[in-house]
Coordinates of C-alpha atoms and ligand atoms in Angstrom, one line a residue:
M1 CA -72.3 -120.3 109.6
N2 CA -74.6 -117.3 109.3
Q3 CA -77.4 -117.2 106.8
D4 CA -75.1 -115.4 104.3
G5 CA -72.8 -118.4 104.4
K6 CA -70.1 -116.6 106.4
S7 CA -68.6 -117.7 109.7
A8 CA -70.3 -116.7 112.9
L9 CA -66.9 -115.5 114.2
F10 CA -65.7 -112.0 114.1
P11 CA -63.1 -111.9 111.4
T12 CA -60.3 -110.7 113.8
Y13 CA -57.8 -113.3 112.5
S14 CA -56.8 -114.0 108.9
R15 CA -56.8 -117.8 109.3
Y16 CA -54.9 -120.4 107.3
P17 CA -57.3 -122.9 105.7
I18 CA -56.2 -125.7 108.1
A19 CA -58.2 -127.1 111.1
L20 CA -55.9 -128.8 113.5
V21 CA -57.6 -131.4 115.6
K22 CA -55.0 -133.5 117.3
G23 CA -51.5 -133.0 118.7
E24 CA -48.8 -135.1 120.3
G25 CA -45.3 -133.8 121.2
S26 CA -44.1 -131.8 118.2
R27 CA -46.6 -133.2 115.7
L28 CA -50.1 -132.0 114.8
W29 CA -52.8 -133.5 112.6
D30 CA -55.5 -131.7 110.7
D31 CA -59.1 -132.8 110.1
Q32 CA -58.0 -134.4 106.8
G33 CA -55.4 -136.6 108.6
K34 CA -52.4 -134.6 107.3
E35 CA -49.5 -134.6 109.6
Y36 CA -47.4 -131.5 110.4
I37 CA -44.2 -130.8 112.3
D38 CA -44.9 -127.9 114.7
F39 CA -42.3 -125.1 114.8
M40 CA -44.8 -122.7 116.3
S41 CA -46.0 -124.2 119.6
G42 CA -49.2 -122.2 119.5
L43 CA -47.0 -119.1 119.6
A44 CA -44.6 -120.1 122.4
V45 CA -47.3 -121.7 124.5
T46 CA -46.8 -125.5 124.2
N47 CA -43.2 -125.3 125.2
L48 CA -43.4 -128.9 126.5
G49 CA -45.1 -130.1 123.3
H50 CA -48.7 -131.0 122.8
V51 CA -50.5 -132.9 125.5
P52 CA -47.5 -133.3 127.8
Q53 CA -48.3 -136.3 129.9
R54 CA -47.2 -135.0 133.3
V55 CA -49.3 -131.8 133.0
K56 CA -52.2 -133.8 131.7
Q57 CA -52.1 -136.2 134.7
K58 CA -52.0 -133.3 137.1
L59 CA -54.9 -131.6 135.4
V60 CA -57.0 -134.8 135.2
S61 CA -56.6 -135.4 139.0
Q62 CA -57.4 -131.7 139.7
L63 CA -60.5 -132.0 137.5
D64 CA -61.7 -134.7 139.9
Q65 CA -61.1 -132.6 143.0
L66 CA -62.1 -128.9 142.5
W67 CA -62.3 -126.6 139.5
H68 CA -62.9 -123.1 140.9
V69 CA -63.1 -121.2 144.1
S70 CA -63.1 -117.5 144.7
N71 CA -59.9 -115.7 145.6
L72 CA -61.7 -114.8 148.8
F73 CA -60.3 -118.2 150.0
H74 CA -56.8 -119.6 150.2
I75 CA -55.9 -121.6 147.1
P76 CA -53.1 -124.1 148.0
N77 CA -52.1 -124.6 144.4
Q78 CA -51.7 -120.9 143.9
E79 CA -49.5 -120.6 147.0
Q80 CA -47.4 -123.5 145.7
L81 CA -46.9 -122.1 142.2
A82 CA -46.1 -118.6 143.6
Q83 CA -43.5 -120.3 145.8
M84 CA -42.0 -122.2 142.9
L85 CA -41.9 -119.1 140.6
T86 CA -40.3 -116.9 143.3
D87 CA -37.8 -119.6 144.3
N88 CA -36.7 -119.8 140.7
S89 CA -36.6 -116.1 139.9
C90 CA -35.4 -112.8 141.4
A91 CA -39.0 -112.0 142.4
D92 CA -40.6 -112.4 145.8
L93 CA -44.4 -112.2 145.1
A94 CA -46.8 -113.3 142.5
F95 CA -50.3 -112.3 141.2
F96 CA -52.2 -114.7 139.0
C97 CA -54.4 -113.8 136.0
N98 CA -55.4 -115.4 132.7
S99 CA -53.4 -113.9 129.9
G100 CA -50.4 -112.0 128.9
A101 CA -52.3 -108.7 128.4
E102 CA -53.7 -109.1 131.9
A103 CA -50.3 -109.7 133.4
N104 CA -49.0 -106.5 131.8
E105 CA -52.1 -104.6 132.8
A106 CA -51.4 -105.6 136.4
A107 CA -47.8 -104.5 136.0
I108 CA -48.8 -101.1 134.7
K109 CA -51.3 -100.7 137.5
L110 CA -48.7 -101.8 140.1
A111 CA -46.1 -99.4 138.8
R112 CA -48.4 -96.5 139.0
R113 CA -49.8 -97.4 142.4
Y114 CA -46.3 -98.1 143.9
N115 CA -45.2 -94.6 142.9
R116 CA -48.3 -92.9 144.3
K117 CA -49.0 -95.0 147.5
V118 CA -45.5 -96.1 148.5
L119 CA -43.1 -93.5 147.1
G120 CA -45.7 -90.7 147.3
K121 CA -44.7 -89.5 143.8
E122 CA -47.1 -88.3 141.2
R123 CA -45.3 -90.2 138.4
H124 CA -47.2 -92.4 136.0
E125 CA -45.4 -92.5 132.7
I126 CA -44.0 -95.8 131.4
I127 CA -41.3 -95.9 128.7
T128 CA -41.7 -98.8 126.3
F129 CA -40.0 -99.4 123.0
Q130 CA -40.6 -99.1 119.3
Q131 CA -41.7 -102.5 117.7
S132 CA -42.5 -103.8 121.2
F133 CA -45.7 -105.9 121.8
H134 CA -47.4 -106.0 125.1
G135 CA -51.0 -107.0 124.4
R136 CA -54.4 -106.0 123.1
T137 CA -56.2 -104.4 126.1
M138 CA -56.5 -100.6 126.0
A139 CA -53.6 -100.0 128.2
T140 CA -51.4 -102.8 126.8
L141 CA -52.0 -101.9 123.1
T142 CA -51.1 -98.3 124.1
A143 CA -47.9 -99.7 125.7
T144 CA -47.2 -101.5 122.5
G145 CA -44.8 -99.7 120.2
Q146 CA -46.6 -100.5 116.9
D147 CA -49.2 -98.2 115.4
K148 CA -51.1 -101.1 113.6
V149 CA -52.6 -102.4 116.9
K150 CA -53.9 -98.9 117.8
D151 CA -55.8 -98.2 114.6
G152 CA -59.4 -97.2 115.3
F153 CA -59.3 -97.4 119.1
A154 CA -58.7 -93.8 120.2
P155 CA -58.9 -92.3 122.7
L156 CA -56.1 -94.3 124.2
P157 CA -55.0 -94.1 127.8
E158 CA -52.4 -91.5 128.6
G159 CA -49.0 -92.2 130.0
F160 CA -46.8 -94.2 127.6
V161 CA -43.7 -93.0 125.8
Y162 CA -41.8 -94.9 123.1
A163 CA -38.0 -95.0 122.9
P164 CA -36.0 -96.7 120.1
Y165 CA -35.1 -100.3 121.0
N166 CA -31.4 -101.2 121.4
D167 CA -30.4 -97.5 121.3
A168 CA -28.6 -96.8 124.5
D169 CA -27.8 -93.2 123.7
A170 CA -31.5 -92.3 123.0
L171 CA -33.0 -93.6 126.2
E172 CA -32.1 -90.9 128.7
S173 CA -33.8 -88.1 126.8
H174 CA -37.2 -89.9 127.2
I175 CA -37.0 -89.8 131.0
T176 CA -38.9 -86.9 132.7
E177 CA -40.2 -86.1 136.2
R178 CA -43.4 -88.1 135.2
T179 CA -41.5 -91.3 134.4
C180 CA -42.2 -94.2 136.8
A181 CA -41.1 -97.3 134.9
I182 CA -39.4 -98.8 131.9
M183 CA -41.1 -101.8 130.2
L184 CA -38.9 -104.1 128.1
E185 CA -38.9 -107.4 126.2
M186 CA -35.5 -109.1 126.4
V187 CA -36.1 -110.5 122.9
Q188 CA -38.8 -108.7 121.0
G189 CA -41.2 -111.4 119.7
E190 CA -43.9 -109.9 117.5
G191 CA -41.5 -107.1 116.6
G192 CA -39.3 -109.4 114.6
V193 CA -37.2 -111.6 117.1
N194 CA -34.9 -108.8 118.2
P195 CA -32.6 -109.7 121.2
A196 CA -31.7 -106.8 123.4
D197 CA -28.0 -105.8 123.3
E198 CA -26.0 -106.1 126.4
D199 CA -25.0 -102.4 126.5
F200 CA -28.5 -101.3 125.9
V201 CA -29.8 -103.4 128.9
E202 CA -26.9 -102.0 131.0
E203 CA -28.1 -98.5 130.2
V204 CA -31.7 -99.4 131.0
V205 CA -30.7 -100.7 134.4
R206 CA -28.4 -97.7 135.1
L207 CA -31.2 -95.2 134.4
C208 CA -33.7 -97.2 136.4
E209 CA -31.3 -97.1 139.4
L210 CA -30.4 -93.4 138.9
H211 CA -34.1 -92.2 138.7
G212 CA -35.7 -94.8 140.9
L213 CA -37.7 -96.3 138.1
L214 CA -39.2 -99.7 138.1
L215 CA -37.9 -102.2 135.6
I216 CA -40.8 -104.3 134.1
V217 CA -39.6 -107.2 131.9
D218 CA -42.3 -108.7 129.7
E219 CA -41.4 -112.4 129.6
I220 CA -44.7 -113.5 128.2
Q221 CA -43.1 -115.0 125.1
T222 CA -39.4 -115.3 126.3
G223 CA -40.2 -116.9 129.7
M224 CA -40.6 -120.6 130.6
G225 CA -37.4 -121.8 129.1
R226 CA -37.9 -120.5 125.6
T227 CA -34.6 -118.6 125.3
G228 CA -32.4 -121.3 127.0
R229 CA -32.8 -120.0 130.5
L230 CA -36.0 -120.2 132.6
F231 CA -36.4 -116.5 132.1
A232 CA -34.6 -114.4 129.4
Y233 CA -33.5 -111.7 131.9
E234 CA -31.1 -114.2 133.4
H235 CA -28.9 -113.9 130.2
Y236 CA -28.1 -110.3 131.2
G237 CA -27.4 -110.7 134.9
I238 CA -30.0 -108.2 135.9
E239 CA -32.9 -108.3 138.4
P240 CA -36.1 -106.8 137.1
D241 CA -38.6 -105.3 139.7
I242 CA -41.6 -106.9 137.8
I243 CA -41.7 -109.9 135.5
T244 CA -44.8 -110.8 133.5
L245 CA -45.6 -114.3 132.3
A246 CA -48.3 -116.2 130.4
K247 CA -47.9 -118.1 127.2
G248 CA -45.7 -121.1 128.2
L249 CA -46.7 -121.1 131.9
G250 CA -49.6 -123.5 131.6
S251 CA -48.5 -125.6 128.6
G252 CA -51.7 -124.5 126.8
F253 CA -54.0 -124.1 129.7
P254 CA -54.5 -120.3 130.1
V255 CA -52.5 -118.9 133.1
G256 CA -50.9 -115.5 133.4
A257 CA -48.7 -114.2 136.2
M258 CA -47.1 -111.0 137.4
L259 CA -44.1 -111.5 139.6
G260 CA -42.6 -108.7 141.7
K261 CA -40.0 -107.7 144.3
A262 CA -40.9 -107.6 148.0
K263 CA -40.8 -103.8 148.1
L264 CA -43.9 -103.7 145.9
R265 CA -46.1 -105.6 148.4
E266 CA -47.7 -102.6 150.0
A267 CA -48.7 -101.2 146.6
F268 CA -51.2 -103.9 146.0
T269 CA -53.3 -104.0 149.1
P270 CA -56.6 -105.8 149.5
G271 CA -59.2 -104.5 147.0
S272 CA -56.7 -102.8 144.7
H273 CA -56.6 -105.4 142.0
A274 CA -58.4 -108.7 141.3
T275 CA -59.7 -111.1 138.7
T276 CA -62.3 -113.8 139.0
F277 CA -60.4 -116.6 137.3
G278 CA -56.9 -115.7 138.3
G279 CA -55.0 -118.7 139.7
T280 CA -57.9 -121.2 139.9
P281 CA -57.0 -124.6 141.3
I282 CA -56.9 -126.0 137.7
A283 CA -54.9 -123.1 136.2
T284 CA -52.3 -123.3 138.9
A285 CA -52.2 -127.1 138.7
A286 CA -51.2 -126.7 135.0
G287 CA -48.5 -124.1 136.1
I288 CA -47.1 -126.3 138.8
A289 CA -46.8 -129.4 136.6
T290 CA -45.3 -127.3 133.8
L291 CA -42.7 -125.7 136.0
E292 CA -41.9 -129.1 137.8
T293 CA -41.3 -130.7 134.4
M294 CA -39.1 -127.8 133.2
L295 CA -36.9 -127.9 136.3
E296 CA -36.6 -131.6 136.7
E297 CA -36.0 -132.4 133.1
Q298 CA -33.7 -129.4 132.6
I299 CA -35.8 -128.1 129.7
P300 CA -34.2 -124.6 129.5
E301 CA -30.7 -126.2 129.2
R302 CA -32.1 -128.4 126.4
A303 CA -33.6 -125.3 124.7
H304 CA -30.1 -123.7 124.9
A305 CA -28.4 -126.6 123.3
L306 CA -31.0 -127.1 120.6
G307 CA -30.9 -123.4 119.9
E308 CA -27.2 -123.5 119.2
Y309 CA -27.7 -126.5 117.0
V310 CA -30.5 -124.9 114.9
V311 CA -28.5 -121.6 114.4
K312 CA -25.5 -123.6 113.3
Q313 CA -27.5 -125.8 111.0
L314 CA -29.2 -122.8 109.5
G315 CA -26.0 -120.9 109.2
D316 CA -24.3 -123.8 107.3
R317 CA -27.2 -124.6 105.1
L318 CA -28.3 -121.1 104.2
R319 CA -24.8 -119.7 103.6
G320 CA -24.9 -117.7 100.4
N321 CA -28.7 -117.8 100.2
S322 CA -29.7 -114.5 98.6
L323 CA -33.0 -114.4 100.3
V324 CA -31.6 -114.7 103.9
K325 CA -30.4 -111.5 105.5
Q326 CA -29.8 -112.5 109.1
I327 CA -30.4 -115.4 111.5
R328 CA -30.8 -114.3 115.1
G329 CA -32.4 -115.1 118.5
K330 CA -31.8 -116.8 121.8
G331 CA -32.4 -120.5 122.6
L332 CA -35.3 -121.8 120.7
M333 CA -36.7 -118.4 119.8
I334 CA -35.1 -117.9 116.4
G335 CA -35.8 -115.4 113.6
I336 CA -34.7 -115.7 110.0
E337 CA -34.9 -112.3 108.4
C338 CA -35.5 -112.4 104.7
A339 CA -35.1 -109.9 102.0
E340 CA -38.7 -110.2 100.9
P341 CA -42.1 -110.9 102.4
I342 CA -42.5 -114.5 103.6
G343 CA -46.3 -115.0 103.5
E344 CA -46.1 -117.4 100.5
L345 CA -43.2 -119.3 102.1
I346 CA -45.2 -120.0 105.2
V347 CA -48.0 -121.5 103.1
E348 CA -45.5 -123.6 101.1
A349 CA -44.1 -124.9 104.3
Q350 CA -47.6 -125.8 105.5
R351 CA -48.2 -127.7 102.2
E352 CA -45.0 -129.7 102.9
G353 CA -46.0 -130.4 106.5
L354 CA -44.2 -127.7 108.5
L355 CA -45.8 -125.0 110.6
V356 CA -43.8 -121.8 111.1
V357 CA -45.0 -118.3 112.0
P358 CA -44.0 -114.9 110.8
A359 CA -42.8 -112.1 113.1
G360 CA -43.5 -109.0 111.0
P361 CA -43.6 -109.2 107.1
N362 CA -40.0 -110.5 106.5
V363 CA -39.0 -112.6 109.5
I364 CA -39.7 -116.3 109.8
R365 CA -40.0 -117.1 113.5
L366 CA -39.1 -120.6 114.8
L367 CA -40.6 -121.6 118.1
P368 CA -40.5 -125.4 118.3
A369 CA -41.3 -127.2 121.5
L370 CA -38.3 -127.2 123.9
T371 CA -38.8 -131.0 124.0
I372 CA -38.8 -131.5 120.3
P373 CA -37.3 -134.9 119.3
Q374 CA -34.1 -134.5 117.3
E375 CA -35.7 -136.4 114.4
D376 CA -38.6 -133.9 114.2
L377 CA -36.3 -131.0 114.5
D378 CA -34.1 -132.2 111.6
R379 CA -37.1 -133.0 109.4
G380 CA -38.5 -129.5 110.0
L381 CA -35.2 -127.8 109.3
E382 CA -34.9 -129.9 106.1
I383 CA -38.3 -128.7 104.8
L384 CA -37.5 -125.1 105.7
C385 CA -34.0 -125.0 104.2
S386 CA -35.1 -126.7 101.0
I387 CA -37.9 -124.2 100.5
L388 CA -35.5 -121.3 101.2
A389 CA -33.0 -122.8 98.8
R390 CA -35.6 -123.1 96.0
K391 CA -36.8 -119.5 96.6
S392 CA -33.3 -118.2 96.6
V393 CA -32.6 -119.9 93.2
S394 CA -35.9 -118.7 91.7
A395 CA -35.2 -115.1 92.9
V396 CA -32.0 -114.9 90.9
Ligands
PLP401 C1 -48.3 -112.7 123.4 C2 -47.7 -111.5 124.1 C3 -48.4 -110.7 124.9 C4 -49.9 -110.8 125.1 O1 -50.3 -112.0 125.6 P1 -51.9 -112.4 125.5 O2 -52.0 -113.7 126.3 O3 -52.2 -112.6 124.0 O4 -52.7 -111.3 126.0 C5 -47.8 -109.7 125.6 N1 -46.4 -109.5 125.5 C6 -45.7 -110.3 124.7 C7 -44.2 -110.1 124.7 C8 -46.3 -111.4 124.0 O5 -45.5 -112.1 123.2

């Protein structure tokens, strides 16, 4: 506390009056001992639940060995995680960083440098989409297709163009001789849980091929099993040139990664890009244990099955509810679009022991752990559906 009785933190977040102090699986406890079912996963981070034992054990043993060395040396864990990620995706190379914004920042830099240094083209513009979210650094907030994240931060970096999402017809007119890449979320997260349409993605890929543009897929929220496949691009049968990851990659330990195709290797030569903490032995240990667990325990398949179950349950129980406009999503990334703002509903759910998160003013976003026990899932759905039913009745 400051002398004026206010928090010593910058007020960048409007925080709920809850202090969570313990977590296990899909349950959380606050400092008053109240228990919650977690349908947020720290915003698609703790995809394996809180304190997953296998990741914990790997971290604990790494903590005894070595925490940090400079990237001027070989880091075996980093090599291993790069191998695992490329073995399980269409990418061939990895660069490690610490957050989603940094992964996208690396992708933007790589796209520009590949065009200049490898293709010899003076192209630098990247097409992104309205309602997209790509991060809070200067370049990534500029890439983001929402004005609210840009307020007060001008001058912004140059070189981003915004096309309407899921509008196949509108895309081509945004391509010029300056365009070098298209950056896309397969399901927009912050923008309201909007899955990309098949025909829209087909058009994106067709135009990338036609104009020699790089396709950057931001899988920071959709990756690591969240949508029912390890990566959401797999639903569409496409092969992005660049994939960015963070949130779920370290089960809560900060790890970001940018994955890319082999042709991009010569664009990121020694000295062209770096970060002190990228891919430390500890960070990459968290990534290795997370990915091992996901693959061995078939977590993406589980997310797919549970996602179908949740959408069916919601559909059955909310049929005729005047508040609910649409239920949509992929795997365990599900949005319930409501006819009204949902701020109050979120607080009511918290009071009844369920944590959910909004995606924009009207969409309730469900992001439970992919490992959530059936019992916790059903309990959470029960709380949510009964609040929605109550609200629907009181709205009439
Ligand atoms: C969260 C998110 C980011 C930013 O990640 P940070 O780790 O907060 O920098 C970027 N893109 C998408 C799609 C995200 O959901």
